[in-house]
């Protein structure tokens, strides 16, 4: 730790390695990264930890399915998680894997402390176990489904080590009382207090039915129950048994989703109390991102992936959207429509437009040099006051993790600047000395407002604010500005602006959504052969990578044989409301009638397609396009620079419906 700086240690949950990150996981990590940046700008020495939770039955099964050893499987998955966070600019200070040696030692050490202090005993356990959530389901009977995920539970009897959780009812209730801020938000605290008041049963913390876990030393075949193992990752990431040397423990903040609240607010502090170790200061529980009011899952085909969004709109846009759209703590629906709408209105027309407008006016009137403000009028003073008041409000809201409110206030300031420019009309002023002086005041005021906004937005949108900082020609990095010293009036005149930038090019909504969905489909179901005709690429925001669209040079016949193509006949065709490019078709493929969406609406009249024979890829995994299920793909050539689709067909022969294409 650096002397003199207060420390702040925060964590995301460590993520399961049997799948890859979706927007829900990205959400927690974005929040953590934003807090990390904010706290650094407030002068804290910050450590943020994330990582992967790599033990348990699910991993055992997933590895088997992938035909790999567990060790190789988790190494590959952990690498993919780490690489995606890097790609999205969400690199944590510590990435802990539960298969790391340091972690294994920490778990074994924590267990020993709990046992030495008399809180661990051996017993028999029979219960209903949910293998998907890796948890015994308290009070469930044989045949019951898991209340969390709704899938069937399994009855398990085994010898376990038990943790005397029952001994912690009173200590926990006392702890919650003395630390009213420990569980946030308040409603979650009440929920947990009544749960603990209802009585606590001892908890089984080891298994003999699982092979893939951390061994309990001298007690093999016992391995640690995944939650005893996983929670300890927070401690192993900052030194484990030697945590005092690093000086980061106890954690200041654990960020968790509402599904894992009990583990973090009841079991985890109890384990630490039993070991006589310091307990974390706060657990902040957030809601879920839902798709059509349902939890996302790959099996439901409704997961939203972060990469396609970041590729098309830029990661900052995704960060802004998730923090702005849902009050932190509540559930909210994810919609591409809302995402692109906000991108265009708040970023392209809002912040981006203000920045380029201010820069262009300063360029034109003052040769790109920040002017010196002359005499101030009441409207200039009023704007300055509004910005000064916003600074305090925004910092307080960030501190309380009220991101949506903080951003609302900042965007209020942006709107005030637009209004100010529109009413002051610096472009309508002439070249007299008086007019020049007035222009200087207006443009200095605008640039100063933009500087303050840039600093305030930085924790949420690090990449674009770095670019605005350069555009304003400001020295150093925006990340190193001390938030507590931020005041109206600090912008020095005379600095030369940096080169002009387009920060957030406007996108056409329908096309943007289609492109994001196409990229997501590609990522979820990597196609072995030709892809459907794609829309011509539109302007991609600077800094965002282009969509990967490469195919291998050559494939073997065995690869081609994986694609099953058949002759189909179109039975019905209709347009899809809100998706200009898509047609919903039903197609007879000989053995059944399929619903297939095709991106041909701008070039084919639905009525004229009825009866037409087409080439169909029939063994493509079903996917959703603009919310409509598509079960197959119609083959079309992409013609010209626009990629105009021309349907492949069979004009010369009367081919049989269902005939295979080879
Ligand atoms: N491995 C455990 C956590 C152990 S922490 C010591 C786990 N992993 S998880 O990968 O299933 O989930 C990690 C986090 O992602 C949880 O906080 C969960 O709430 C969050 N989310 C998963 N889906 C989500 C949404 N759709 N929306 C928001 N967050 C969600 O649980």
XYZ file of C-alpha atoms and ligand atoms in Angstrom:
693
model
C 0.000 0.000 0.000
C 1.192 3.545 -0.659
C 1.637 5.500 2.538
C -0.908 8.238 3.101
C -3.500 6.948 0.643
C -6.680 5.351 1.964
C -7.204 1.848 0.538
C -10.242 0.502 -1.249
C -10.612 -3.157 -2.084
C -13.552 -4.222 -4.236
C -14.546 -7.443 -5.932
C -16.839 -8.848 -8.578
C -18.055 -12.392 -8.057
C -15.746 -14.968 -9.551
C -17.510 -16.372 -12.583
C -18.278 -19.977 -13.413
C -16.150 -21.404 -16.182
C -18.747 -23.680 -17.719
C -19.943 -20.816 -19.915
C -18.703 -17.535 -21.351
C -19.542 -13.988 -20.294
C -22.832 -12.403 -21.250
C -24.177 -8.970 -20.559
C -25.148 -9.895 -16.963
C -21.574 -10.730 -16.024
C -20.329 -7.751 -18.008
C -22.678 -5.519 -16.031
C -21.116 -6.385 -12.650
C -17.619 -6.041 -14.056
C -18.439 -2.656 -15.646
C -19.807 -1.430 -12.316
C -16.673 -2.612 -10.518
C -14.409 -0.992 -13.099
C -16.334 2.283 -12.847
C -16.050 2.328 -9.059
C -12.360 1.507 -9.324
C -11.747 4.467 -11.632
C -13.905 6.759 -9.530
C -12.152 5.846 -6.284
C -8.741 6.320 -7.888
C -9.782 9.802 -8.951
C -10.777 10.362 -5.336
C -7.271 9.544 -4.159
C -7.697 5.947 -3.033
C -5.269 3.129 -3.565
C -7.658 0.702 -5.216
C -7.500 -3.007 -5.864
C -10.229 -4.646 -7.880
C -10.468 -8.409 -8.090
C -12.328 -10.638 -10.485
C -11.685 -14.223 -11.512
C -13.026 -17.647 -12.279
C -14.760 -20.242 -10.127
C -13.389 -23.466 -11.528
C -14.439 -26.402 -9.345
C -17.542 -28.532 -9.021
C -19.718 -31.012 -10.855
C -20.698 -28.661 -13.641
C -17.099 -28.158 -14.671
C -16.466 -31.892 -14.410
C -19.340 -32.448 -16.828
C -18.488 -29.618 -19.189
C -14.885 -30.829 -19.442
C -16.057 -34.345 -20.226
C -18.376 -33.035 -22.903
C -15.513 -31.063 -24.428
C -13.342 -34.205 -24.334
C -10.734 -32.484 -22.183
C -9.206 -32.962 -18.756
C -10.670 -30.621 -16.140
C -7.319 -28.881 -15.765
C -7.007 -28.174 -19.474
C -10.656 -27.191 -19.748
C -10.586 -24.609 -16.947
C -7.272 -23.219 -18.155
C -8.806 -22.634 -21.569
C -11.988 -21.110 -20.165
C -10.172 -18.878 -17.680
C -8.050 -17.609 -20.553
C -11.152 -16.822 -22.590
C -12.700 -14.889 -19.704
C -9.503 -13.002 -19.079
C -9.050 -12.241 -22.781
C -12.577 -10.929 -23.132
C -12.208 -8.626 -20.129
C -8.942 -7.347 -21.618
C -10.573 -6.803 -24.984
C -13.396 -4.854 -23.327
C -10.960 -2.742 -21.309
C -12.093 -4.318 -18.048
C -8.790 -5.646 -16.793
C -8.921 -6.081 -13.035
C -5.902 -5.639 -10.777
C -6.167 -9.239 -9.626
C -7.582 -12.153 -11.566
C -7.961 -15.080 -9.220
C -8.518 -18.644 -10.358
C -9.735 -21.162 -7.805
C -7.220 -23.669 -9.163
C -4.300 -21.329 -8.303
C -1.985 -22.801 -5.703
C -2.187 -19.685 -3.565
C -5.962 -20.044 -3.492
C -5.845 -23.747 -2.649
C -3.576 -22.967 0.303
C -5.865 -20.179 1.479
C -8.948 -22.406 1.465
C -7.147 -25.111 3.406
C -5.851 -22.548 5.861
C -9.276 -20.990 6.427
C -10.743 -24.438 7.051
C -8.013 -25.232 9.572
C -8.696 -22.006 11.459
C -12.457 -22.708 11.583
C -11.775 -26.271 12.746
C -9.229 -25.259 15.384
C -11.725 -22.784 16.759
C -14.323 -25.538 17.145
C -16.716 -24.632 14.322
C -16.252 -27.713 12.148
C -17.449 -31.300 12.766
C -18.013 -34.467 10.745
C -21.542 -35.714 10.125
C -23.918 -37.433 7.701
C -25.899 -35.401 5.293
C -28.833 -36.398 3.126
C -30.422 -33.717 1.089
C -31.696 -32.471 -2.203
C -28.870 -30.992 -4.177
C -28.998 -28.732 -7.185
C -26.030 -29.595 -9.343
C -26.547 -26.512 -11.487
C -26.256 -24.056 -8.604
C -23.879 -26.281 -6.650
C -25.988 -26.003 -3.544
C -28.055 -28.195 -1.312
C -31.620 -26.957 -1.411
C -32.711 -26.517 2.197
C -36.138 -27.928 3.030
C -36.608 -29.504 -0.409
C -38.141 -32.985 -0.669
C -37.296 -35.730 -3.140
C -38.647 -34.817 -6.579
C -38.645 -31.072 -5.850
C -37.160 -28.682 -8.323
C -34.544 -26.122 -7.382
C -36.332 -22.907 -6.339
C -33.625 -20.787 -7.964
C -33.241 -22.325 -11.388
C -36.321 -24.569 -11.550
C -34.365 -27.651 -12.575
C -34.711 -31.050 -10.794
C -32.722 -31.644 -7.611
C -30.877 -34.864 -6.814
C -30.946 -36.721 -3.472
C -27.476 -37.039 -2.019
C -26.334 -38.771 1.187
C -22.757 -38.486 2.213
C -20.322 -37.926 5.005
C -19.530 -34.242 5.173
C -17.701 -31.800 7.285
C -20.195 -29.365 8.723
C -19.727 -25.747 9.599
C -21.581 -24.642 12.757
C -23.528 -21.887 11.092
C -26.200 -22.190 13.809
C -23.705 -20.724 16.283
C -23.596 -17.509 14.271
C -27.214 -16.425 14.369
C -26.636 -13.971 17.186
C -23.177 -12.778 16.138
C -24.517 -12.104 12.632
C -27.592 -10.247 13.847
C -25.395 -8.176 16.165
C -23.057 -7.508 13.291
C -25.880 -6.357 10.968
C -27.191 -4.091 13.734
C -23.794 -2.513 14.395
C -23.054 -2.165 10.686
C -26.294 -1.005 9.120
C -24.528 -0.283 5.836
C -23.168 -3.841 5.467
C -25.954 -5.028 3.148
C -27.124 -2.621 0.465
C -29.710 -1.705 -0.699
C -31.860 -1.494 2.434
C -34.567 -3.896 1.156
C -31.971 -6.626 0.745
C -30.761 -6.025 4.272
C -34.272 -6.548 5.638
C -34.627 -9.749 3.633
C -31.408 -11.173 5.098
C -32.106 -10.036 8.650
C -35.432 -11.887 8.616
C -33.817 -14.934 7.066
C -31.223 -15.077 9.857
C -33.841 -14.339 12.516
C -35.710 -17.415 11.256
C -32.803 -19.609 12.441
C -29.688 -20.979 10.790
C -28.914 -24.619 10.114
C -25.372 -25.969 10.087
C -23.870 -26.078 6.684
C -22.125 -28.892 4.918
C -18.834 -27.563 3.554
C -17.169 -30.598 2.021
C -18.180 -33.346 -0.388
C -17.080 -36.874 -1.084
C -19.283 -37.226 -4.180
C -17.285 -34.661 -6.128
C -13.834 -35.387 -7.423
C -12.982 -32.040 -9.005
C -12.361 -29.818 -5.981
C -9.759 -28.695 -3.465
C -8.817 -31.608 -1.189
C -9.365 -31.334 2.562
C -5.823 -32.112 3.813
C -5.571 -35.520 5.499
C -9.293 -36.149 4.916
C -9.367 -37.379 1.337
C -11.647 -38.083 -0.533
C -13.291 -34.972 0.980
C -13.075 -31.919 -1.211
C -14.354 -28.454 -0.392
C -17.871 -27.484 -1.230
C -17.684 -24.917 -4.029
C -18.978 -21.984 -2.006
C -16.462 -22.419 0.833
C -13.882 -22.570 -1.910
C -15.244 -19.724 -4.075
C -15.842 -17.089 -1.390
C -12.321 -17.526 -0.103
C -11.038 -16.285 -3.478
C -11.632 -12.709 -2.298
C -9.071 -13.253 0.417
C -6.581 -15.330 -1.556
C -6.440 -12.592 -4.213
C -4.921 -10.156 -1.722
C -2.420 -12.306 0.092
C -4.330 -15.265 1.574
C -2.774 -16.268 4.898
C -0.366 -13.328 4.535
C -3.159 -10.819 3.882
C -1.829 -8.396 6.476
C 1.288 -7.718 4.397
C -0.749 -6.464 1.447
C -2.963 -4.351 3.695
C -6.083 -4.662 1.553
C -8.227 -6.993 3.642
C -11.048 -6.640 4.720
C -12.760 -5.962 1.424
C -14.501 -2.612 1.289
C -17.067 -3.762 -1.225
C -18.322 -7.031 -2.665
C -20.566 -6.526 -5.697
C -22.989 -9.399 -6.185
C -26.139 -10.284 -8.078
C -29.314 -10.952 -6.135
C -29.031 -14.724 -6.646
C -25.911 -15.036 -4.498
C -26.767 -12.682 -1.665
C -27.065 -15.324 1.082
C -23.665 -16.783 0.397
C -22.085 -13.349 0.706
C -24.007 -11.842 3.590
C -24.562 -14.894 5.826
C -22.098 -17.707 5.106
C -19.062 -15.622 4.194
C -19.043 -13.356 7.272
C -19.747 -16.424 9.445
C -16.746 -18.322 8.007
C -14.552 -15.304 8.666
C -15.897 -14.765 12.166
C -15.238 -18.443 12.937
C -11.660 -18.029 11.754
C -11.413 -14.758 13.725
C -10.585 -12.835 10.592
C -11.877 -9.364 9.656
C -15.266 -9.296 7.932
C -15.920 -7.315 4.712
C -17.377 -3.849 5.063
C -20.131 -3.938 2.508
C -22.012 -6.206 0.124
C -23.919 -4.405 -2.624
C -26.634 -6.453 -4.267
C -27.723 -5.616 -7.792
C -30.582 -6.860 -9.924
C -30.558 -8.741 -13.177
C -30.653 -7.773 -16.774
C -33.627 -9.612 -18.207
C -34.577 -10.405 -21.773
C -38.322 -10.172 -22.288
C -38.724 -10.352 -18.482
C -36.834 -13.671 -18.314
C -33.372 -14.480 -16.980
C -30.874 -14.927 -19.777
C -29.618 -18.387 -20.529
C -27.986 -20.032 -23.494
C -30.563 -22.818 -23.487
C -33.361 -20.257 -23.914
C -31.407 -18.661 -26.749
C -31.830 -15.195 -25.238
C -28.352 -14.231 -24.108
C -26.982 -10.824 -25.007
C -23.248 -10.801 -25.657
C -21.007 -7.824 -24.938
C -18.543 -8.161 -27.821
C -20.895 -7.463 -30.754
C -22.183 -4.330 -29.018
C -18.685 -3.135 -28.206
C -17.607 -3.864 -31.788
C -20.349 -1.801 -33.342
C -20.995 1.024 -30.875
C -17.840 1.006 -28.767
C -17.409 -0.279 -25.243
C -18.091 3.146 -23.732
C -21.561 3.112 -25.234
C -22.278 -0.235 -23.595
C -20.903 0.973 -20.268
C -22.974 4.128 -20.457
C -26.121 2.247 -21.383
C -26.015 -0.373 -18.627
C -25.313 2.215 -15.960
C -27.791 4.787 -17.247
C -30.696 2.543 -18.100
C -31.327 0.686 -14.841
C -31.150 2.166 -11.357
C -28.374 0.133 -9.735
C -29.906 -2.527 -7.516
C -33.071 -3.123 -9.539
C -33.888 -5.586 -12.311
C -34.310 -4.189 -15.766
C -35.040 -5.296 -19.258
C -32.291 -5.265 -21.832
C -33.327 -4.114 -25.268
C -31.216 -3.405 -28.323
C -33.760 -0.815 -29.315
C -33.229 1.151 -26.097
C -29.460 0.734 -26.428
C -29.275 2.198 -29.931
C -31.816 4.911 -29.111
C -29.701 6.047 -26.173
C -26.548 5.817 -28.233
C -27.959 8.145 -30.856
C -29.699 10.574 -28.518
C -27.353 10.782 -25.526
C -23.985 10.069 -27.108
C -24.105 11.010 -30.800
C -26.471 13.972 -30.393
C -25.605 14.719 -26.765
C -22.030 14.505 -25.579
C -20.447 13.886 -29.013
C -22.275 16.744 -30.629
C -21.453 19.195 -27.837
C -17.761 18.325 -28.044
C -17.509 18.719 -31.808
C -19.675 21.838 -31.823
C -17.541 23.525 -29.153
C -14.310 22.544 -30.879
C -15.529 23.721 -34.297
C -16.609 27.117 -32.925
C -13.299 27.659 -31.122
C -11.447 26.579 -34.243
C -13.366 28.963 -36.452
C -13.367 31.988 -34.162
C -10.130 31.693 -32.235
C -7.869 29.610 -34.475
C -8.328 26.622 -32.169
C -7.043 28.385 -29.033
C -9.159 28.345 -25.863
C -10.236 31.993 -25.532
C -10.097 34.064 -22.369
C -13.508 34.859 -20.936
C -14.320 38.571 -20.736
C -17.113 40.144 -18.741
C -19.742 37.612 -17.559
C -23.444 38.053 -18.001
C -26.062 36.611 -15.639
C -26.718 33.686 -18.026
C -23.005 32.761 -17.944
C -23.013 32.933 -14.156
C -26.188 30.846 -14.007
C -24.635 28.111 -16.114
C -21.457 28.160 -14.014
C -23.551 27.787 -10.872
C -25.473 24.880 -12.334
C -22.256 23.073 -13.228
C -20.697 23.730 -9.828
C -23.786 22.331 -8.103
C -23.773 19.305 -10.418
C -20.194 18.442 -9.399
C -21.196 17.867 -5.784
C -24.345 16.002 -6.728
C -22.583 13.690 -9.161
C -19.811 12.807 -6.715
C -22.351 11.989 -4.046
C -24.349 9.824 -6.428
C -21.291 7.925 -7.603
C -20.293 7.397 -3.980
C -23.744 5.855 -3.315
C -23.515 3.794 -6.512
C -26.470 5.723 -7.947
C -24.960 5.686 -11.416
C -28.180 6.373 -13.284
C -28.752 9.524 -11.230
C -25.178 10.698 -11.599
C -25.427 10.340 -15.374
C -28.819 11.987 -15.464
C -27.354 15.022 -13.718
C -24.392 15.159 -16.095
C -26.654 14.899 -19.126
C -28.755 17.686 -17.628
C -25.618 19.835 -17.776
C -25.012 18.821 -21.396
C -28.582 19.809 -22.258
C -28.086 23.142 -20.465
C -24.987 23.774 -22.596
C -26.904 23.061 -25.804
C -29.618 25.436 -24.705
C -27.062 28.068 -23.767
C -25.373 27.908 -27.167
C -28.698 28.003 -28.961
C -29.822 31.101 -27.095
C -26.462 32.926 -27.070
C -25.802 32.188 -30.747
C -22.067 32.907 -30.863
C -22.154 32.184 -34.632
C -24.445 35.192 -35.146
C -22.016 37.644 -33.556
C -19.823 39.854 -35.696
C -16.190 40.901 -35.548
C -16.433 44.060 -33.455
C -14.343 44.125 -30.304
C -17.449 43.816 -28.201
C -18.782 40.859 -30.188
C -15.400 39.139 -30.090
C -15.293 39.552 -26.321
C -18.786 38.125 -26.012
C -17.886 35.176 -28.243
C -14.805 34.528 -26.110
C -16.897 34.391 -22.953
C -19.481 32.067 -24.490
C -16.913 29.693 -25.911
C -14.710 29.652 -22.834
C -17.824 28.877 -20.785
C -18.770 26.061 -23.147
C -15.268 24.605 -23.147
C -15.073 24.808 -19.367
C -18.387 23.027 -19.061
C -17.132 20.341 -21.420
C -13.959 19.927 -19.335
C -15.964 19.411 -16.152
C -18.344 16.995 -17.886
C -15.388 15.046 -19.279
C -13.876 14.614 -15.842
C -17.211 13.580 -14.330
C -18.000 11.074 -17.077
C -14.526 9.554 -17.072
C -15.155 6.675 -14.619
C -18.059 5.514 -16.811
C -16.623 6.222 -20.269
C -12.842 6.082 -19.979
C -11.953 5.819 -23.676
C -14.122 8.600 -25.100
C -13.347 11.032 -22.299
C -9.639 10.469 -22.911
C -10.280 11.530 -26.495
C -12.288 14.598 -25.486
C -9.456 15.520 -23.104
C -7.041 15.416 -26.041
C -9.498 17.339 -28.200
C -9.570 20.116 -25.599
C -5.759 20.130 -25.659
C -5.637 19.585 -21.903
C -2.409 18.485 -20.215
C -1.846 15.117 -18.518
C -4.514 12.471 -18.448
C -8.116 12.903 -17.421
C -7.743 9.829 -15.174
C -5.255 11.697 -13.016
C -7.552 14.646 -12.285
C -8.408 14.742 -8.583
C -12.148 14.748 -8.304
C -12.175 16.442 -4.958
C -10.330 19.420 -6.392
C -12.645 19.790 -9.393
C -14.173 23.276 -9.556
C -15.708 25.553 -12.117
C -13.208 28.039 -13.531
C -10.016 25.989 -13.736
C -9.746 25.978 -17.542
C -6.722 28.025 -18.558
C -7.096 30.089 -21.750
C -4.539 29.976 -24.529
C -4.217 26.200 -24.926
C -4.382 24.870 -28.484
C -7.116 22.316 -29.215
C -6.123 18.843 -30.385
C -7.194 17.454 -33.763
C -10.945 17.205 -34.468
C -12.593 13.888 -33.617
C -15.842 12.138 -34.405
C -16.681 10.517 -31.141
C -19.979 8.747 -31.694
C -21.079 8.589 -35.341
C -24.847 8.272 -35.594
C -26.099 4.839 -36.578
C -29.261 3.799 -38.354
C -31.218 1.880 -35.745
C -32.575 -1.071 -37.710
C -29.314 -1.707 -39.439
C -27.301 -1.407 -36.237
C -29.516 -3.905 -34.434
C -29.335 -6.329 -37.315
C -25.577 -6.118 -37.391
C -25.260 -6.632 -33.641
C -27.597 -9.608 -33.821
C -25.756 -11.098 -36.765
C -22.433 -10.833 -34.923
C -23.973 -12.331 -31.798
C -25.409 -15.215 -33.793
C -22.030 -15.825 -35.352
C -20.417 -15.892 -31.931
C -23.031 -18.204 -30.420
C -23.293 -20.571 -33.381
C -20.069 -20.265 -35.340
C -21.162 -21.244 -38.846
C -19.013 -23.869 -40.540
C -19.768 -22.593 -44.069
C -21.020 -19.554 -45.993
C -22.738 -16.784 -44.094
C -25.949 -15.057 -45.143
C -25.666 -11.896 -47.187
C -24.565 -9.076 -44.915
C -25.474 -5.450 -44.956
C -22.689 -3.199 -46.178
C -20.616 -2.012 -43.236
C -21.601 1.425 -42.006
C -19.432 3.916 -40.153
C -17.992 2.231 -37.104
C -17.221 4.468 -34.152
C -13.524 5.195 -33.944
C -11.801 2.964 -31.459
C -14.289 0.146 -32.002
C -12.938 -2.914 -33.767
C -14.583 -4.031 -36.998
C -16.633 -7.210 -36.861
C -14.528 -10.276 -37.516
C -15.768 -11.765 -40.781
C -12.974 -14.006 -41.908
C -13.326 -17.630 -42.994
C -10.483 -20.137 -43.229
C -8.821 -20.383 -46.657
C -9.584 -24.040 -47.277
C -11.776 -26.588 -45.559
C -11.836 -30.354 -45.919
C -14.766 -32.183 -47.498
C -15.614 -33.484 -44.011
C -16.204 -29.872 -42.935
C -18.429 -29.215 -45.914
C -20.307 -32.453 -45.202
C -21.388 -30.987 -41.867
C -23.608 -28.496 -43.679
C -26.898 -29.999 -44.717
C -28.496 -28.058 -47.578
C -31.800 -28.971 -49.153
C -34.210 -27.654 -51.712
C -37.089 -25.883 -50.022
C -40.233 -24.222 -51.284
C -41.482 -20.952 -49.850
C -45.057 -21.314 -48.604
C -45.683 -17.946 -46.949
C -43.742 -14.687 -46.698
C -44.422 -11.611 -44.604
C -42.680 -8.483 -43.417
C -41.606 -8.097 -39.766
C -42.713 -4.944 -37.990
C -39.670 -2.917 -36.921
C -37.194 -4.927 -39.040
C -37.014 -3.327 -42.486
C -34.611 -5.862 -43.893
C -36.160 -9.090 -42.707
C -38.860 -11.317 -44.128
C -40.469 -14.094 -42.121
C -40.883 -17.130 -44.354
C -42.336 -20.579 -43.942
C -40.482 -23.061 -46.083
C -41.352 -26.657 -46.961
C -38.104 -28.670 -46.817
C -39.685 -32.021 -47.658
C -39.770 -33.469 -44.159
C -41.329 -30.475 -42.406
C -42.310 -26.832 -42.771
C -39.783 -24.474 -41.201
C -39.962 -20.830 -40.130
C -36.921 -18.992 -41.477
C -36.043 -15.298 -41.437
C -34.153 -13.903 -44.414
C -32.515 -10.496 -44.826
C -34.038 -9.884 -48.246
C -37.008 -7.623 -47.509
C -35.556 -4.630 -49.329
C -35.131 -6.546 -52.578
C -37.975 -9.094 -52.761
C -41.724 -8.545 -52.552
C -43.133 -11.120 -50.132
C -46.080 -12.048 -52.417
C -43.761 -12.807 -55.330
C -41.793 -15.340 -53.321
C -44.632 -17.773 -52.689
C -43.977 -21.083 -54.464
C -40.340 -20.256 -55.234
C -37.763 -23.000 -54.714
C -34.698 -22.007 -52.751
C -31.544 -23.555 -51.287
C -31.812 -23.928 -47.505
C -29.216 -24.763 -44.851
C -31.372 -26.989 -42.668
C -29.038 -28.044 -39.860
C -28.150 -24.602 -38.546
C -28.934 -24.147 -34.828
C -32.139 -22.095 -34.418
C -31.569 -18.450 -33.591
C -33.639 -15.361 -33.021
C -33.559 -12.395 -35.371
C -35.286 -9.292 -34.026
C -37.060 -11.577 -31.580
C -38.378 -13.903 -34.308
C -37.183 -17.505 -34.354
C -35.319 -18.532 -37.493
C -34.765 -22.226 -38.021
C -32.478 -22.520 -41.024
C -30.910 -20.197 -43.584
C -31.774 -19.364 -47.176
C -28.727 -19.148 -49.433
C -28.233 -15.978 -51.426
C -25.391 -14.378 -53.317
C -24.199 -11.007 -52.019
C -23.991 -8.772 -55.084
C -22.222 -5.441 -55.452
C -20.772 -3.178 -52.782
C -24.121 -3.099 -50.972
C -24.208 -6.893 -50.710
C -27.621 -7.016 -52.439
C -29.013 -10.514 -51.821
C -29.892 -12.609 -54.891
C -31.555 -15.886 -54.010
C -29.923 -19.084 -55.232
C -32.527 -21.103 -57.127
C -33.359 -23.843 -59.616
C -34.920 -22.234 -62.673
C -34.126 -24.899 -65.309
C -35.182 -28.174 -63.668
C -38.191 -29.271 -61.758
C -36.272 -30.299 -58.626
C -37.935 -32.252 -55.888
C -38.575 -30.464 -52.587
C -36.211 -31.809 -49.926
C -33.503 -32.891 -52.438
C -30.058 -32.607 -50.850
C -27.488 -30.177 -52.278
C -24.039 -31.655 -52.602
N -19.383 -18.512 -9.192
C -20.490 -17.920 -8.547
C -20.063 -16.721 -7.732
C -19.011 -17.008 -6.704
S -18.507 -15.555 -5.920
C -17.565 -16.063 -4.659
C -21.534 -17.457 -9.581
N -21.094 -17.290 -10.818
S -22.002 -16.843 -12.057
O -21.095 -16.786 -13.163
O -23.126 -17.691 -12.196
O -22.591 -15.444 -11.744
C -21.785 -14.389 -11.399
C -22.557 -13.103 -11.272
O -23.186 -12.749 -12.481
C -23.645 -13.147 -10.203
O -23.511 -12.003 -9.396
C -24.912 -13.066 -10.993
O -25.917 -12.405 -10.301
C -24.458 -12.254 -12.188
N -25.394 -12.417 -13.285
C -25.631 -13.547 -14.023
N -26.658 -13.267 -14.888
C -27.085 -11.991 -14.726
C -27.960 -11.141 -15.406
N -28.717 -11.555 -16.399
N -27.992 -9.833 -15.034
C -27.146 -9.325 -14.078
N -26.313 -10.109 -13.429
C -26.376 -11.475 -13.581
O -22.663 -17.228 -9.210
